[in-house]
Amino acid sequence: MSKVIGYSRISSSVQELDVQKQLLLEYAQRHRMIIDEFIESETSSRLSPKERKINELINKLNSDDILLVAELSRLGRNMLETLNIINELTVKGIQIIFIRQPELSTNSQHGKLLMAIYSYFAESEREFISIRTKSGLATARAKGQLLGRPRGAKNSKGSPFDELKKDILKHLKLGIPLNSILKIINNQSEHNLSYSALRYYIEHDRELNGVK
Protein backbone atom coordinates (compact mmCIF):
# COMPACT_ATOMS: atom_id res chain seq x y z
CA MET A 1 0.00 0.00 0.00
CA SER A 2 1.35 3.41 -0.98
CA LYS A 3 2.14 5.98 1.70
CA VAL A 4 2.28 9.76 1.87
CA ILE A 5 5.29 11.57 3.35
CA GLY A 6 5.48 15.29 4.00
CA TYR A 7 8.89 16.96 3.83
CA SER A 8 9.64 20.44 5.14
CA ARG A 9 12.88 22.34 5.64
CA ILE A 10 13.72 25.77 6.99
CA SER A 11 17.04 27.53 7.48
CA SER A 12 16.12 30.39 9.80
CA SER A 13 12.71 30.83 11.43
CA VAL A 14 11.31 27.78 13.22
CA GLN A 15 7.91 29.40 12.76
CA GLU A 16 8.22 28.81 9.00
CA LEU A 17 8.50 25.07 9.72
CA ASP A 18 5.06 25.19 11.34
CA VAL A 19 3.72 27.16 8.37
CA GLN A 20 4.99 24.51 5.93
CA LYS A 21 3.58 21.67 8.02
CA GLN A 22 0.18 23.35 8.22
CA LEU A 23 0.27 23.84 4.45
CA LEU A 24 0.90 20.13 3.94
CA LEU A 25 -1.87 19.15 6.36
CA GLU A 26 -4.42 21.44 4.70
CA TYR A 27 -3.57 20.08 1.27
CA ALA A 28 -3.88 16.50 2.50
CA GLN A 29 -7.25 17.24 4.08
CA ARG A 30 -8.59 18.86 0.89
CA HIS A 31 -7.54 15.85 -1.17
CA ARG A 32 -8.58 13.23 1.40
CA MET A 33 -5.03 12.09 2.05
CA ILE A 34 -3.49 10.86 5.26
CA ILE A 35 0.12 11.88 5.81
CA ASP A 36 1.83 8.80 7.21
CA GLU A 37 5.03 10.55 8.25
CA PHE A 38 6.62 14.00 8.43
CA ILE A 39 10.34 14.49 7.82
CA GLU A 40 11.47 17.90 9.03
CA SER A 41 14.85 19.56 8.78
CA GLU A 42 15.86 22.76 10.55
CA THR A 43 19.15 23.16 8.69
CA SER A 44 20.76 25.47 6.18
CA SER A 45 20.60 24.64 2.47
CA ARG A 46 24.40 24.83 2.48
CA LEU A 47 24.61 21.54 4.37
CA SER A 48 24.88 18.14 2.69
CA PRO A 49 21.82 16.10 1.58
CA LYS A 50 22.54 13.69 4.45
CA GLU A 51 22.37 16.51 7.00
CA ARG A 52 19.19 17.89 5.40
CA LYS A 53 17.61 14.41 5.68
CA ILE A 54 17.28 14.10 1.90
CA ASN A 55 18.94 10.68 1.94
CA GLU A 56 16.54 9.53 4.67
CA LEU A 57 13.63 10.82 2.60
CA ILE A 58 14.72 9.01 -0.58
CA ASN A 59 15.32 5.74 1.30
CA LYS A 60 11.87 5.77 2.92
CA LEU A 61 9.93 6.38 -0.29
CA ASN A 62 9.00 3.52 -2.61
CA SER A 63 7.17 3.13 -5.91
CA ASP A 64 3.66 4.69 -5.96
CA ASP A 65 4.33 6.67 -2.77
CA ILE A 66 3.53 10.38 -2.66
CA LEU A 67 5.84 13.15 -1.46
CA LEU A 68 4.31 16.45 -0.37
CA VAL A 69 6.58 19.51 -0.37
CA ALA A 70 5.70 23.16 0.06
CA GLU A 71 7.78 24.29 -2.92
CA LEU A 72 10.63 23.29 -5.22
CA SER A 73 13.32 25.20 -3.30
CA ARG A 74 12.82 23.06 -0.18
CA LEU A 75 14.48 20.02 -1.80
CA GLY A 76 17.88 21.21 -3.01
CA ARG A 77 20.58 23.84 -2.61
CA ASN A 78 20.45 24.77 -6.30
CA MET A 79 18.56 23.85 -9.45
CA LEU A 80 21.05 21.17 -10.49
CA GLU A 81 20.88 19.35 -7.16
CA THR A 82 17.10 19.76 -6.98
CA LEU A 83 16.63 18.22 -10.43
CA ASN A 84 18.92 15.32 -9.52
CA ILE A 85 16.80 14.62 -6.42
CA ILE A 86 13.56 14.87 -8.41
CA ASN A 87 14.96 12.56 -11.08
CA GLU A 88 16.02 9.98 -8.48
CA LEU A 89 12.55 10.05 -6.93
CA THR A 90 10.61 9.87 -10.20
CA VAL A 91 12.76 6.98 -11.45
CA LYS A 92 11.65 5.11 -8.32
CA GLY A 93 8.03 5.78 -9.32
CA ILE A 94 7.35 8.40 -6.63
CA GLN A 95 4.83 11.19 -7.21
CA ILE A 96 6.01 14.63 -6.04
CA ILE A 97 3.49 17.37 -5.29
CA PHE A 98 4.68 20.96 -4.84
CA ILE A 99 1.79 22.66 -3.08
CA ARG A 100 2.77 26.28 -3.77
CA GLN A 101 3.81 25.41 -7.34
CA PRO A 102 1.24 22.84 -8.56
CA GLU A 103 2.33 23.41 -12.17
CA LEU A 104 5.64 21.70 -11.29
CA SER A 105 4.10 18.64 -9.64
CA THR A 106 5.09 15.41 -11.34
CA ASN A 107 1.48 14.17 -11.46
CA SER A 108 0.63 16.71 -14.19
CA GLN A 109 1.62 16.73 -17.88
CA HIS A 110 2.63 20.38 -17.56
CA GLY A 111 4.92 19.52 -14.66
CA LYS A 112 6.51 16.63 -16.56
CA LEU A 113 7.21 18.91 -19.53
CA LEU A 114 8.76 21.62 -17.37
CA MET A 115 10.91 19.09 -15.56
CA ALA A 116 12.09 17.70 -18.89
CA ILE A 117 13.13 21.21 -19.95
CA TYR A 118 14.87 21.89 -16.65
CA SER A 119 16.62 18.52 -16.87
CA TYR A 120 17.93 19.42 -20.32
CA PHE A 121 19.58 22.54 -18.93
CA ALA A 122 20.89 20.60 -15.93
CA GLU A 123 22.47 18.02 -18.25
CA SER A 124 24.02 20.86 -20.26
CA GLU A 125 25.51 22.21 -17.04
CA ARG A 126 27.00 18.79 -16.25
CA GLU A 127 28.56 18.65 -19.70
CA PHE A 128 29.93 22.15 -19.22
CA ILE A 129 31.50 21.11 -15.91
CA SER A 130 33.08 18.09 -17.60
CA ILE A 131 34.47 20.19 -20.48
CA ARG A 132 35.77 22.84 -18.09
CA THR A 133 37.46 20.20 -15.91
CA LYS A 134 39.15 18.48 -18.87
CA SER A 135 40.22 21.86 -20.25
CA GLY A 136 41.82 22.74 -16.90
CA LEU A 137 43.73 19.46 -16.84
CA ALA A 138 44.92 19.94 -20.41
CA THR A 139 46.13 23.45 -19.57
CA ALA A 140 47.97 22.14 -16.51
CA ARG A 141 49.69 19.44 -18.59
CA ALA A 142 50.64 22.02 -21.24
CA LYS A 143 52.30 24.11 -18.52
CA GLY A 144 54.21 21.08 -17.31
CA GLN A 145 52.45 20.87 -13.94
CA LEU A 146 52.46 17.52 -12.18
CA LEU A 147 48.99 16.02 -11.85
CA GLY A 148 48.26 13.62 -9.05
CA ARG A 149 50.81 12.07 -6.67
CA PRO A 150 54.52 12.38 -7.41
CA ARG A 151 56.21 9.14 -8.49
CA GLY A 152 57.46 7.19 -5.50
CA ALA A 153 55.16 8.90 -2.99
CA LYS A 154 53.88 6.49 -0.37
CA ASN A 155 50.20 5.74 -0.07
CA SER A 156 48.83 2.90 2.01
CA LYS A 157 45.66 2.56 -0.08
CA GLY A 158 47.16 3.30 -3.48
CA SER A 159 43.73 4.25 -4.87
CA PRO A 160 43.53 5.73 -8.38
CA PHE A 161 40.76 7.99 -7.04
CA ASP A 162 43.17 9.89 -4.78
CA GLU A 163 44.37 12.17 -7.56
CA LEU A 164 40.75 12.86 -8.51
CA LYS A 165 39.44 13.48 -5.00
CA LYS A 166 39.14 17.26 -5.35
CA ASP A 167 37.07 16.88 -8.52
CA ILE A 168 34.89 14.18 -6.93
CA LEU A 169 34.29 16.45 -3.92
CA LYS A 170 33.32 19.35 -6.19
CA HIS A 171 30.88 17.24 -8.18
CA LEU A 172 29.29 15.79 -5.01
CA LYS A 173 28.72 19.31 -3.65
CA LEU A 174 26.94 20.17 -6.91
CA GLY A 175 24.62 17.20 -6.36
CA ILE A 176 25.76 15.33 -9.47
CA PRO A 177 24.81 11.59 -9.32
CA LEU A 178 27.59 9.03 -8.88
CA ASN A 179 27.11 7.50 -12.33
CA SER A 180 27.56 10.94 -13.93
CA ILE A 181 30.63 11.64 -11.76
CA LEU A 182 32.10 8.33 -12.89
CA LYS A 183 31.65 9.29 -16.56
CA ILE A 184 33.30 12.66 -15.97
CA ILE A 185 36.37 11.32 -14.16
CA ASN A 186 36.82 8.43 -16.60
CA ASN A 187 36.77 10.96 -19.45
CA GLN A 188 39.36 13.17 -17.78
CA SER A 189 41.76 10.38 -16.76
CA GLU A 190 43.40 7.36 -18.32
CA HIS A 191 41.63 5.01 -15.89
CA ASN A 192 38.58 2.86 -16.57
CA LEU A 193 37.12 3.02 -13.08
CA SER A 194 34.00 1.16 -11.98
CA TYR A 195 30.88 2.45 -10.23
CA SER A 196 31.31 0.05 -7.30
CA ALA A 197 34.92 1.17 -6.81
CA LEU A 198 33.88 4.84 -6.78
CA ARG A 199 31.09 4.18 -4.30
CA TYR A 200 33.46 2.22 -2.03
CA TYR A 201 36.04 5.02 -2.15
CA ILE A 202 33.46 7.69 -1.22
CA GLU A 203 31.96 5.62 1.58
CA HIS A 204 35.41 5.07 3.13
CA ASP A 205 36.55 8.69 2.86
CA ARG A 206 35.33 10.82 5.75
CA GLU A 207 35.25 14.10 3.80
CA LEU A 208 33.50 12.70 0.72
CA ASN A 209 31.03 10.57 2.69
CA GLY A 210 30.03 13.66 4.69
CA VAL A 211 28.86 15.35 1.48
CA LYS A 212 27.11 12.27 0.06
CSV table of C-alpha atoms in Angstrom, one decimal:
chain,number,residue,atom,x,y,z
A,1,MET,CA,0.0,0.0,0.0
A,2,SER,CA,1.3,3.4,-1.0
A,3,LYS,CA,2.1,6.0,1.7
A,4,VAL,CA,2.3,9.8,1.9
A,5,ILE,CA,5.3,11.6,3.3
A,6,GLY,CA,5.5,15.3,4.0
A,7,TYR,CA,8.9,17.0,3.8
A,8,SER,CA,9.6,20.4,5.1
A,9,ARG,CA,12.9,22.3,5.6
A,10,ILE,CA,13.7,25.8,7.0
A,11,SER,CA,17.0,27.5,7.5
A,12,SER,CA,16.1,30.4,9.8
A,13,SER,CA,12.7,30.8,11.4
A,14,VAL,CA,11.3,27.8,13.2
A,15,GLN,CA,7.9,29.4,12.8
A,16,GLU,CA,8.2,28.8,9.0
A,17,LEU,CA,8.5,25.1,9.7
A,18,ASP,CA,5.1,25.2,11.3
A,19,VAL,CA,3.7,27.2,8.4
A,20,GLN,CA,5.0,24.5,5.9
A,21,LYS,CA,3.6,21.7,8.0
A,22,GLN,CA,0.2,23.3,8.2
A,23,LEU,CA,0.3,23.8,4.4
A,24,LEU,CA,0.9,20.1,3.9
A,25,LEU,CA,-1.9,19.1,6.4
A,26,GLU,CA,-4.4,21.4,4.7
A,27,TYR,CA,-3.6,20.1,1.3
A,28,ALA,CA,-3.9,16.5,2.5
A,29,GLN,CA,-7.2,17.2,4.1
A,30,ARG,CA,-8.6,18.9,0.9
A,31,HIS,CA,-7.5,15.8,-1.2
A,32,ARG,CA,-8.6,13.2,1.4
A,33,MET,CA,-5.0,12.1,2.0
A,34,ILE,CA,-3.5,10.9,5.3
A,35,ILE,CA,0.1,11.9,5.8
A,36,ASP,CA,1.8,8.8,7.2
A,37,GLU,CA,5.0,10.6,8.2
A,38,PHE,CA,6.6,14.0,8.4
A,39,ILE,CA,10.3,14.5,7.8
A,40,GLU,CA,11.5,17.9,9.0
A,41,SER,CA,14.9,19.6,8.8
A,42,GLU,CA,15.9,22.8,10.5
A,43,THR,CA,19.1,23.2,8.7
A,44,SER,CA,20.8,25.5,6.2
A,45,SER,CA,20.6,24.6,2.5
A,46,ARG,CA,24.4,24.8,2.5
A,47,LEU,CA,24.6,21.5,4.4
A,48,SER,CA,24.9,18.1,2.7
A,49,PRO,CA,21.8,16.1,1.6
A,50,LYS,CA,22.5,13.7,4.5
A,51,GLU,CA,22.4,16.5,7.0
A,52,ARG,CA,19.2,17.9,5.4
A,53,LYS,CA,17.6,14.4,5.7
A,54,ILE,CA,17.3,14.1,1.9
A,55,ASN,CA,18.9,10.7,1.9
A,56,GLU,CA,16.5,9.5,4.7
A,57,LEU,CA,13.6,10.8,2.6
A,58,ILE,CA,14.7,9.0,-0.6
A,59,ASN,CA,15.3,5.7,1.3
A,60,LYS,CA,11.9,5.8,2.9
A,61,LEU,CA,9.9,6.4,-0.3
A,62,ASN,CA,9.0,3.5,-2.6
A,63,SER,CA,7.2,3.1,-5.9
A,64,ASP,CA,3.7,4.7,-6.0
A,65,ASP,CA,4.3,6.7,-2.8
A,66,ILE,CA,3.5,10.4,-2.7
A,67,LEU,CA,5.8,13.1,-1.5
A,68,LEU,CA,4.3,16.4,-0.4
A,69,VAL,CA,6.6,19.5,-0.4
A,70,ALA,CA,5.7,23.2,0.1
A,71,GLU,CA,7.8,24.3,-2.9
A,72,LEU,CA,10.6,23.3,-5.2
A,73,SER,CA,13.3,25.2,-3.3
A,74,ARG,CA,12.8,23.1,-0.2
A,75,LEU,CA,14.5,20.0,-1.8
A,76,GLY,CA,17.9,21.2,-3.0
A,77,ARG,CA,20.6,23.8,-2.6
A,78,ASN,CA,20.5,24.8,-6.3
A,79,MET,CA,18.6,23.9,-9.5
A,80,LEU,CA,21.0,21.2,-10.5
A,81,GLU,CA,20.9,19.4,-7.2
A,82,THR,CA,17.1,19.8,-7.0
A,83,LEU,CA,16.6,18.2,-10.4
A,84,ASN,CA,18.9,15.3,-9.5
A,85,ILE,CA,16.8,14.6,-6.4
A,86,ILE,CA,13.6,14.9,-8.4
A,87,ASN,CA,15.0,12.6,-11.1
A,88,GLU,CA,16.0,10.0,-8.5
A,89,LEU,CA,12.6,10.1,-6.9
A,90,THR,CA,10.6,9.9,-10.2
A,91,VAL,CA,12.8,7.0,-11.5
A,92,LYS,CA,11.6,5.1,-8.3
A,93,GLY,CA,8.0,5.8,-9.3
A,94,ILE,CA,7.4,8.4,-6.6
A,95,GLN,CA,4.8,11.2,-7.2
A,96,ILE,CA,6.0,14.6,-6.0
A,97,ILE,CA,3.5,17.4,-5.3
A,98,PHE,CA,4.7,21.0,-4.8
A,99,ILE,CA,1.8,22.7,-3.1
A,100,ARG,CA,2.8,26.3,-3.8
A,101,GLN,CA,3.8,25.4,-7.3
A,102,PRO,CA,1.2,22.8,-8.6
A,103,GLU,CA,2.3,23.4,-12.2
A,104,LEU,CA,5.6,21.7,-11.3
A,105,SER,CA,4.1,18.6,-9.6
A,106,THR,CA,5.1,15.4,-11.3
A,107,ASN,CA,1.5,14.2,-11.5
A,108,SER,CA,0.6,16.7,-14.2
A,109,GLN,CA,1.6,16.7,-17.9
A,110,HIS,CA,2.6,20.4,-17.6
A,111,GLY,CA,4.9,19.5,-14.7
A,112,LYS,CA,6.5,16.6,-16.6
A,113,LEU,CA,7.2,18.9,-19.5
A,114,LEU,CA,8.8,21.6,-17.4
A,115,MET,CA,10.9,19.1,-15.6
A,116,ALA,CA,12.1,17.7,-18.9
A,117,ILE,CA,13.1,21.2,-20.0
A,118,TYR,CA,14.9,21.9,-16.6
A,119,SER,CA,16.6,18.5,-16.9
A,120,TYR,CA,17.9,19.4,-20.3
A,121,PHE,CA,19.6,22.5,-18.9
A,122,ALA,CA,20.9,20.6,-15.9
A,123,GLU,CA,22.5,18.0,-18.2
A,124,SER,CA,24.0,20.9,-20.3
A,125,GLU,CA,25.5,22.2,-17.0
A,126,ARG,CA,27.0,18.8,-16.2
A,127,GLU,CA,28.6,18.7,-19.7
A,128,PHE,CA,29.9,22.2,-19.2
A,129,ILE,CA,31.5,21.1,-15.9
A,130,SER,CA,33.1,18.1,-17.6
A,131,ILE,CA,34.5,20.2,-20.5
A,132,ARG,CA,35.8,22.8,-18.1
A,133,THR,CA,37.5,20.2,-15.9
A,134,LYS,CA,39.1,18.5,-18.9
A,135,SER,CA,40.2,21.9,-20.2
A,136,GLY,CA,41.8,22.7,-16.9
A,137,LEU,CA,43.7,19.5,-16.8
A,138,ALA,CA,44.9,19.9,-20.4
A,139,THR,CA,46.1,23.4,-19.6
A,140,ALA,CA,48.0,22.1,-16.5
A,141,ARG,CA,49.7,19.4,-18.6
A,142,ALA,CA,50.6,22.0,-21.2
A,143,LYS,CA,52.3,24.1,-18.5
A,144,GLY,CA,54.2,21.1,-17.3
A,145,GLN,CA,52.4,20.9,-13.9
A,146,LEU,CA,52.5,17.5,-12.2
A,147,LEU,CA,49.0,16.0,-11.9
A,148,GLY,CA,48.3,13.6,-9.0
A,149,ARG,CA,50.8,12.1,-6.7
A,150,PRO,CA,54.5,12.4,-7.4
A,151,ARG,CA,56.2,9.1,-8.5
A,152,GLY,CA,57.5,7.2,-5.5
A,153,ALA,CA,55.2,8.9,-3.0
A,154,LYS,CA,53.9,6.5,-0.4
A,155,ASN,CA,50.2,5.7,-0.1
A,156,SER,CA,48.8,2.9,2.0
A,157,LYS,CA,45.7,2.6,-0.1
A,158,GLY,CA,47.2,3.3,-3.5
A,159,SER,CA,43.7,4.2,-4.9
A,160,PRO,CA,43.5,5.7,-8.4
A,161,PHE,CA,40.8,8.0,-7.0
A,162,ASP,CA,43.2,9.9,-4.8
A,163,GLU,CA,44.4,12.2,-7.6
A,164,LEU,CA,40.7,12.9,-8.5
A,165,LYS,CA,39.4,13.5,-5.0
A,166,LYS,CA,39.1,17.3,-5.3
A,167,ASP,CA,37.1,16.9,-8.5
A,168,ILE,CA,34.9,14.2,-6.9
A,169,LEU,CA,34.3,16.5,-3.9
A,170,LYS,CA,33.3,19.4,-6.2
A,171,HIS,CA,30.9,17.2,-8.2
A,172,LEU,CA,29.3,15.8,-5.0
A,173,LYS,CA,28.7,19.3,-3.6
A,174,LEU,CA,26.9,20.2,-6.9
A,175,GLY,CA,24.6,17.2,-6.4
A,176,ILE,CA,25.8,15.3,-9.5
A,177,PRO,CA,24.8,11.6,-9.3
A,178,LEU,CA,27.6,9.0,-8.9
A,179,ASN,CA,27.1,7.5,-12.3
A,180,SER,CA,27.6,10.9,-13.9
A,181,ILE,CA,30.6,11.6,-11.8
A,182,LEU,CA,32.1,8.3,-12.9
A,183,LYS,CA,31.7,9.3,-16.6
A,184,ILE,CA,33.3,12.7,-16.0
A,185,ILE,CA,36.4,11.3,-14.2
A,186,ASN,CA,36.8,8.4,-16.6
A,187,ASN,CA,36.8,11.0,-19.4
A,188,GLN,CA,39.4,13.2,-17.8
A,189,SER,CA,41.8,10.4,-16.8
A,190,GLU,CA,43.4,7.4,-18.3
A,191,HIS,CA,41.6,5.0,-15.9
A,192,ASN,CA,38.6,2.9,-16.6
A,193,LEU,CA,37.1,3.0,-13.1
A,194,SER,CA,34.0,1.2,-12.0
A,195,TYR,CA,30.9,2.4,-10.2
A,196,SER,CA,31.3,0.1,-7.3
A,197,ALA,CA,34.9,1.2,-6.8
A,198,LEU,CA,33.9,4.8,-6.8
A,199,ARG,CA,31.1,4.2,-4.3
A,200,TYR,CA,33.5,2.2,-2.0
A,201,TYR,CA,36.0,5.0,-2.2
A,202,ILE,CA,33.5,7.7,-1.2
A,203,GLU,CA,32.0,5.6,1.6
A,204,HIS,CA,35.4,5.1,3.1
A,205,ASP,CA,36.6,8.7,2.9
A,206,ARG,CA,35.3,10.8,5.8
A,207,GLU,CA,35.3,14.1,3.8
A,208,LEU,CA,33.5,12.7,0.7
A,209,ASN,CA,31.0,10.6,2.7
A,210,GLY,CA,30.0,13.7,4.7
A,211,VAL,CA,28.9,15.3,1.5
A,212,LYS,CA,27.1,12.3,0.1
